[in-house]
CSV table of C-alpha atoms and ligand atoms in Angstrom, one decimal:
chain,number,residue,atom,x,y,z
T,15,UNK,CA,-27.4,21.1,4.7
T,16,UNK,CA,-25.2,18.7,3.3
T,17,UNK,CA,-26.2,16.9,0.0
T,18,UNK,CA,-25.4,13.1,0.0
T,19,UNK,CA,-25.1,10.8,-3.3
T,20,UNK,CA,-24.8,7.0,-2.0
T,21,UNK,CA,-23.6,4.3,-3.6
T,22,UNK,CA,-24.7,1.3,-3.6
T,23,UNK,CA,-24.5,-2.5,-4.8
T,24,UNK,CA,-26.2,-4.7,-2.7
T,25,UNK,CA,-29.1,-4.8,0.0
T,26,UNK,CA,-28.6,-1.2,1.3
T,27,UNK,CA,-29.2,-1.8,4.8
T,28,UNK,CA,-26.1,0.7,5.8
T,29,UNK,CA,-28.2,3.3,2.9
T,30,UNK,CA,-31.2,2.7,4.9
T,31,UNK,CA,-30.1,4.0,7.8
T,32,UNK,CA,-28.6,7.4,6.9
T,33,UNK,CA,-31.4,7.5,4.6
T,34,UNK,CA,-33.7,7.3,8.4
T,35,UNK,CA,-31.2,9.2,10.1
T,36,UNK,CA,-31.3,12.1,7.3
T,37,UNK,CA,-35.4,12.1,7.5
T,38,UNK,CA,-35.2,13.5,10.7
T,39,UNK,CA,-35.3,17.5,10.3
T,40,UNK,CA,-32.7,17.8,12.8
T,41,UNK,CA,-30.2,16.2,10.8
T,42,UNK,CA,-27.8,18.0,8.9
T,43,UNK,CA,-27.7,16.1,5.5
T,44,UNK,CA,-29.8,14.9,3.3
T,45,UNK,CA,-29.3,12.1,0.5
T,46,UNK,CA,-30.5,13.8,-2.9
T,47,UNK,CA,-29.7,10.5,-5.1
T,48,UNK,CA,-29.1,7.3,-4.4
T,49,UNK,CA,-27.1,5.0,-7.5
T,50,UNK,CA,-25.5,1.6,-7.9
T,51,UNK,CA,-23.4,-0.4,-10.3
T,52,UNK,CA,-26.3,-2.8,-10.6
T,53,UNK,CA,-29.7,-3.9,-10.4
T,54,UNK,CA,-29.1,-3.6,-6.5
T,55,UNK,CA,-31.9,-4.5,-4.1
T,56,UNK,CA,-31.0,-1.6,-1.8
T,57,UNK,CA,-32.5,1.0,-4.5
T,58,UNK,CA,-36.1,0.3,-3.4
T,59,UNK,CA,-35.1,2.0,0.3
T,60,UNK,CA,-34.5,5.1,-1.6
T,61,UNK,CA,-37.6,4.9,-3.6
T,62,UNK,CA,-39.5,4.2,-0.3
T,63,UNK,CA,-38.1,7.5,0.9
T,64,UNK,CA,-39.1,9.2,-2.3
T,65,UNK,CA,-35.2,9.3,-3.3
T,66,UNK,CA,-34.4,9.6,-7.2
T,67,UNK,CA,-32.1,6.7,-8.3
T,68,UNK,CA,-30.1,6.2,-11.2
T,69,UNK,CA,-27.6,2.7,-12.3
T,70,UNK,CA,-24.6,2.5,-14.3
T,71,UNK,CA,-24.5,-1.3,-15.0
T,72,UNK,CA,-20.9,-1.9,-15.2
T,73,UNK,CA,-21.3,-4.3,-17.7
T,74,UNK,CA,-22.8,-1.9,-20.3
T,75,UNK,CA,-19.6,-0.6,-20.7
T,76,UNK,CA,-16.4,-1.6,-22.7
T,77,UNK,CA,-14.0,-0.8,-20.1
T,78,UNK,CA,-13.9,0.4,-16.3
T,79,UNK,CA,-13.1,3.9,-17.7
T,80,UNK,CA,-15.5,4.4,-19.6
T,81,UNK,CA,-18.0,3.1,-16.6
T,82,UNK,CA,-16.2,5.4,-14.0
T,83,UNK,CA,-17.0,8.7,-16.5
T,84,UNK,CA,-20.2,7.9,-16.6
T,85,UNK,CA,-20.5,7.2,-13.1
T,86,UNK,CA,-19.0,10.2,-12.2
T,87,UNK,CA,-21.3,12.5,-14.6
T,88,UNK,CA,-24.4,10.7,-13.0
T,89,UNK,CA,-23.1,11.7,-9.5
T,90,UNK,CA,-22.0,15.3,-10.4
T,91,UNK,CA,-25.5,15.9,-12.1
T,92,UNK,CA,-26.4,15.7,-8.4
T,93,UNK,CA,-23.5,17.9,-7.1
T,94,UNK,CA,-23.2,16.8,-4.3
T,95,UNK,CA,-21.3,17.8,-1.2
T,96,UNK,CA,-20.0,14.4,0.0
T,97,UNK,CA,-20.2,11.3,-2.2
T,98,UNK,CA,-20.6,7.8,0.3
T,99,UNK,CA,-19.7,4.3,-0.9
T,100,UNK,CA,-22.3,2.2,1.0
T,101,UNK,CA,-21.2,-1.1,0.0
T,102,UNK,CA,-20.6,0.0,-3.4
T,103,UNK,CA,-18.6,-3.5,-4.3
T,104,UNK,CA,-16.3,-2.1,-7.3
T,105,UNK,CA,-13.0,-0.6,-7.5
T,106,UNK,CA,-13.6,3.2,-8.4
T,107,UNK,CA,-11.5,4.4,-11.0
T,108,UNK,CA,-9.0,6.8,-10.3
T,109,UNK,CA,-9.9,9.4,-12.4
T,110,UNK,CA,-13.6,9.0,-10.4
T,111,UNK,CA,-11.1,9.2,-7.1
T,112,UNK,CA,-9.4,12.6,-7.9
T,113,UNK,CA,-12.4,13.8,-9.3
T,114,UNK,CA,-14.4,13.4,-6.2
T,115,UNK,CA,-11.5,13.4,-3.3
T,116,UNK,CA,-11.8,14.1,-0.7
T,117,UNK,CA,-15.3,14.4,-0.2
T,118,UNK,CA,-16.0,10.5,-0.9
T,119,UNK,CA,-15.6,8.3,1.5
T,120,UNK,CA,-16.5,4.4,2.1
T,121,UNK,CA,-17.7,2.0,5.0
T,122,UNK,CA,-15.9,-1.2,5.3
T,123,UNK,CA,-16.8,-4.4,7.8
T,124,UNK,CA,-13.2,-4.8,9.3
T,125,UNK,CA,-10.8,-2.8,11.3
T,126,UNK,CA,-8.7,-1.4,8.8
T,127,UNK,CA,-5.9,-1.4,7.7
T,128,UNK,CA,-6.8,-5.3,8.7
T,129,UNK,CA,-8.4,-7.1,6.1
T,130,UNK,CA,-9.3,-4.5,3.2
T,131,UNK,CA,-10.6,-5.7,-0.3
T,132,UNK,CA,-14.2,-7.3,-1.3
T,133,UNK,CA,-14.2,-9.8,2.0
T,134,UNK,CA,-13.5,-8.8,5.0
T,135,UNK,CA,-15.4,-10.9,7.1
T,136,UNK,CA,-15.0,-14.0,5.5
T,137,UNK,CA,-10.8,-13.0,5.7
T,138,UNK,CA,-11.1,-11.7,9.4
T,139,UNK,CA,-12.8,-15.5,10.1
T,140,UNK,CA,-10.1,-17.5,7.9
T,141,UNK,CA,-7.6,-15.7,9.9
T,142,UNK,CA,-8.8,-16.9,13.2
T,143,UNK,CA,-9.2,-13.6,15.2
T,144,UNK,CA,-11.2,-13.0,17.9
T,145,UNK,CA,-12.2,-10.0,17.1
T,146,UNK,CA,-12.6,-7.6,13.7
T,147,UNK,CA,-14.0,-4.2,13.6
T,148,UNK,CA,-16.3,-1.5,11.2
T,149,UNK,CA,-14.5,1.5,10.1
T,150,UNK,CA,-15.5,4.7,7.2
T,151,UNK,CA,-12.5,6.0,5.6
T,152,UNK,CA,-11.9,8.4,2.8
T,153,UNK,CA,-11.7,6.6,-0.4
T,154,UNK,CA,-7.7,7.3,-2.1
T,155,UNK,CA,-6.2,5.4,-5.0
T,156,UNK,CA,-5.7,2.0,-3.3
T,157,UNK,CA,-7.8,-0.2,-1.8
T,158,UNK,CA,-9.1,0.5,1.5
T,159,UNK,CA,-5.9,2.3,2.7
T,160,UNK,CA,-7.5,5.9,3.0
T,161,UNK,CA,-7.7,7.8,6.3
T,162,UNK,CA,-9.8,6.2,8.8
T,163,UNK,CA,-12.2,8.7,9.6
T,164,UNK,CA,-14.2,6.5,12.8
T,165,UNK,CA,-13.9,2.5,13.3
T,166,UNK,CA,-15.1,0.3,16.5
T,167,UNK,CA,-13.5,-3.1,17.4
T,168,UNK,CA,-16.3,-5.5,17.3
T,169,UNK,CA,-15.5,-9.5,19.2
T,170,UNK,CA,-15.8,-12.6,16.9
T,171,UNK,CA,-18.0,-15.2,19.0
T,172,UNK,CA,-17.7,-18.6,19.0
T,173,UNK,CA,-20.0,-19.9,16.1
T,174,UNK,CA,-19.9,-16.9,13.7
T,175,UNK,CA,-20.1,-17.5,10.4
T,176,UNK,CA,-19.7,-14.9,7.7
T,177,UNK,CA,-23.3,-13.9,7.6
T,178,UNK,CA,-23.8,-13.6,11.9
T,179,UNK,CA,-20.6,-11.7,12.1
T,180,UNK,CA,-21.3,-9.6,9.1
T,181,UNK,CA,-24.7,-8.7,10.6
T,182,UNK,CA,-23.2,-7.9,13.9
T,183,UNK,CA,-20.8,-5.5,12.2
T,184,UNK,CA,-23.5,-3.8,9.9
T,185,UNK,CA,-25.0,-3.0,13.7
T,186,UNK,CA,-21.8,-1.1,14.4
T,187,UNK,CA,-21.6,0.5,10.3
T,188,UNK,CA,-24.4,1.9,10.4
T,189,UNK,CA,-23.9,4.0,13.6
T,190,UNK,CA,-20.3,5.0,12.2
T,191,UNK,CA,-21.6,5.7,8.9
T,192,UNK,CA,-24.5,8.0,10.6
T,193,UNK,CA,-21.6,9.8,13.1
T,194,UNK,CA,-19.4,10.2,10.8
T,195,UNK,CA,-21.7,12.2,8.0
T,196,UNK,CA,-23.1,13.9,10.9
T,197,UNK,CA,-19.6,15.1,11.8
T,198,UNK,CA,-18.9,16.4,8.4
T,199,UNK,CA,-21.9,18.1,8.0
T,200,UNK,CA,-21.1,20.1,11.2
T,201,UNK,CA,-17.7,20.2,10.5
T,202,UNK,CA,-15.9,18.3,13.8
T,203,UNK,CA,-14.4,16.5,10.4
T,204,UNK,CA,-12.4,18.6,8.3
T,205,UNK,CA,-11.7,15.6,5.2
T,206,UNK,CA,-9.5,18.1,3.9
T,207,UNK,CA,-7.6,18.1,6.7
T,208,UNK,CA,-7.6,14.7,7.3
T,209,UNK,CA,-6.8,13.6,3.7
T,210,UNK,CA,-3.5,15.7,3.9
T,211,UNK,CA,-2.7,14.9,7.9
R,318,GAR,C1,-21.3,-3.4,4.3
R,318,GAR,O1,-20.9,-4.2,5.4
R,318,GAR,C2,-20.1,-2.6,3.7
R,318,GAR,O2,-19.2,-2.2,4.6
R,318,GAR,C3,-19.6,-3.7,2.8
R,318,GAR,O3,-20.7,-4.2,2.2
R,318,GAR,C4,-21.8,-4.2,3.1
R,318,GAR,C5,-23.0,-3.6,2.5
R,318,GAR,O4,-24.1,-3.9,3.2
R,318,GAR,N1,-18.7,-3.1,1.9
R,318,GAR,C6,-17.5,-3.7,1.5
R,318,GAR,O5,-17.2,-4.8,1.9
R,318,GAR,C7,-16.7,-2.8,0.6
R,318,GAR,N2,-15.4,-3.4,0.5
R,318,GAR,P1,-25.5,-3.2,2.9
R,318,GAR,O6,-25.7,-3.3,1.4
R,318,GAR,O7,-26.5,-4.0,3.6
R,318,GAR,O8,-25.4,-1.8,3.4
């Protein structure tokens, strides 16, 4: 069984459904923690599922070092097999990174490597594409340049605005996000492997 921390910063709806997905005896993981940088929304799906939580508010720390250790002590208190960044909307710091790597990995609303960074949607729509994507990488040192591990192409309609298209995509995420652990756990993903390919 493979133990899950997520992640999280904002409304959780990509938490909430691995945290579904994972109730289901069948399923080969479980989230054992769920933790955000904030006073995130999204917690309250884990403590509907009976999930322990924990927050490391960025701001109560001097620097983004001394954040990340803390972070990263939270986590490991949980040891967990695979780490996911659900829309966890801070850079990690690298000692977090190699501390973690490869078993940490992140979704992200765009086809990467096309628009990476904290807005994807809103870039993929200032750029005038007709269509974007979902994908769930492994989490390196940059931003959003880590191996793709699973990503869809998803069509921009006419009318989207940030929040339709973003919904649209969290649709696709959320069945990545669920594959993709899912994969892991039964080991059609090797992230060792793919972290070095
Ligand atoms: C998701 O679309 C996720 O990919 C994105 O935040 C959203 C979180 O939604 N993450 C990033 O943009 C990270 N760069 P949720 O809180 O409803 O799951």
């Amino acid at each position: 069984m493979l133990k899950l921390v997520v992640l999280i910063s904002g409304g959780g709806s990509n938490l909430r459904a691995l945290l579904e997905a994972a109730y289901d005896a069948e399923y080969p993981a479980r989230v054992v923690a769920v933790g955000a940088d904030r006073d995130a929304d999204g917690l309250e799906h884990a403590e509907a599922y009976g999930i322990p939580t924990f927050s490391v508010p960025f701001t109560s720390f001097p620097d983004r070092a001394a954040w990340g250790d803390e972070l990263l002590a939270q986590v490991l208190g949980w040891q967990p097999d695979l780490v996911v960044l659900s829309g966890f909307m801070r850079l990690v710091p690298p000692r977090v990174v190699q501390a973690l790597s490869p078993h940490l990995i992140n979704t992200h609303p765009a086809y990467l490597p096309e628009f990476p960074g904290a807005h994807g949607v809103r870039d993929a729509l200032a750029a005038g594409v007709d269509q974007t994507g979902a994908s769930v990488i492994v989490v390196d040192d940059g931003v959003d340049s880590g191996p793709i591990l699973a990503q869809r192409r998803i069509p921009v309609l006419p009318g989207d605005d940030e929040s339709s298209l973003h919904d649209r995509i969290k649709l696709v995420e959320r069945e990545l996000l669920v594959q993709t652990v899912l994969d892991v756990a039964n080991g059609t993903i090797d992230l060792e492997q793919e972290s070095h390919a």
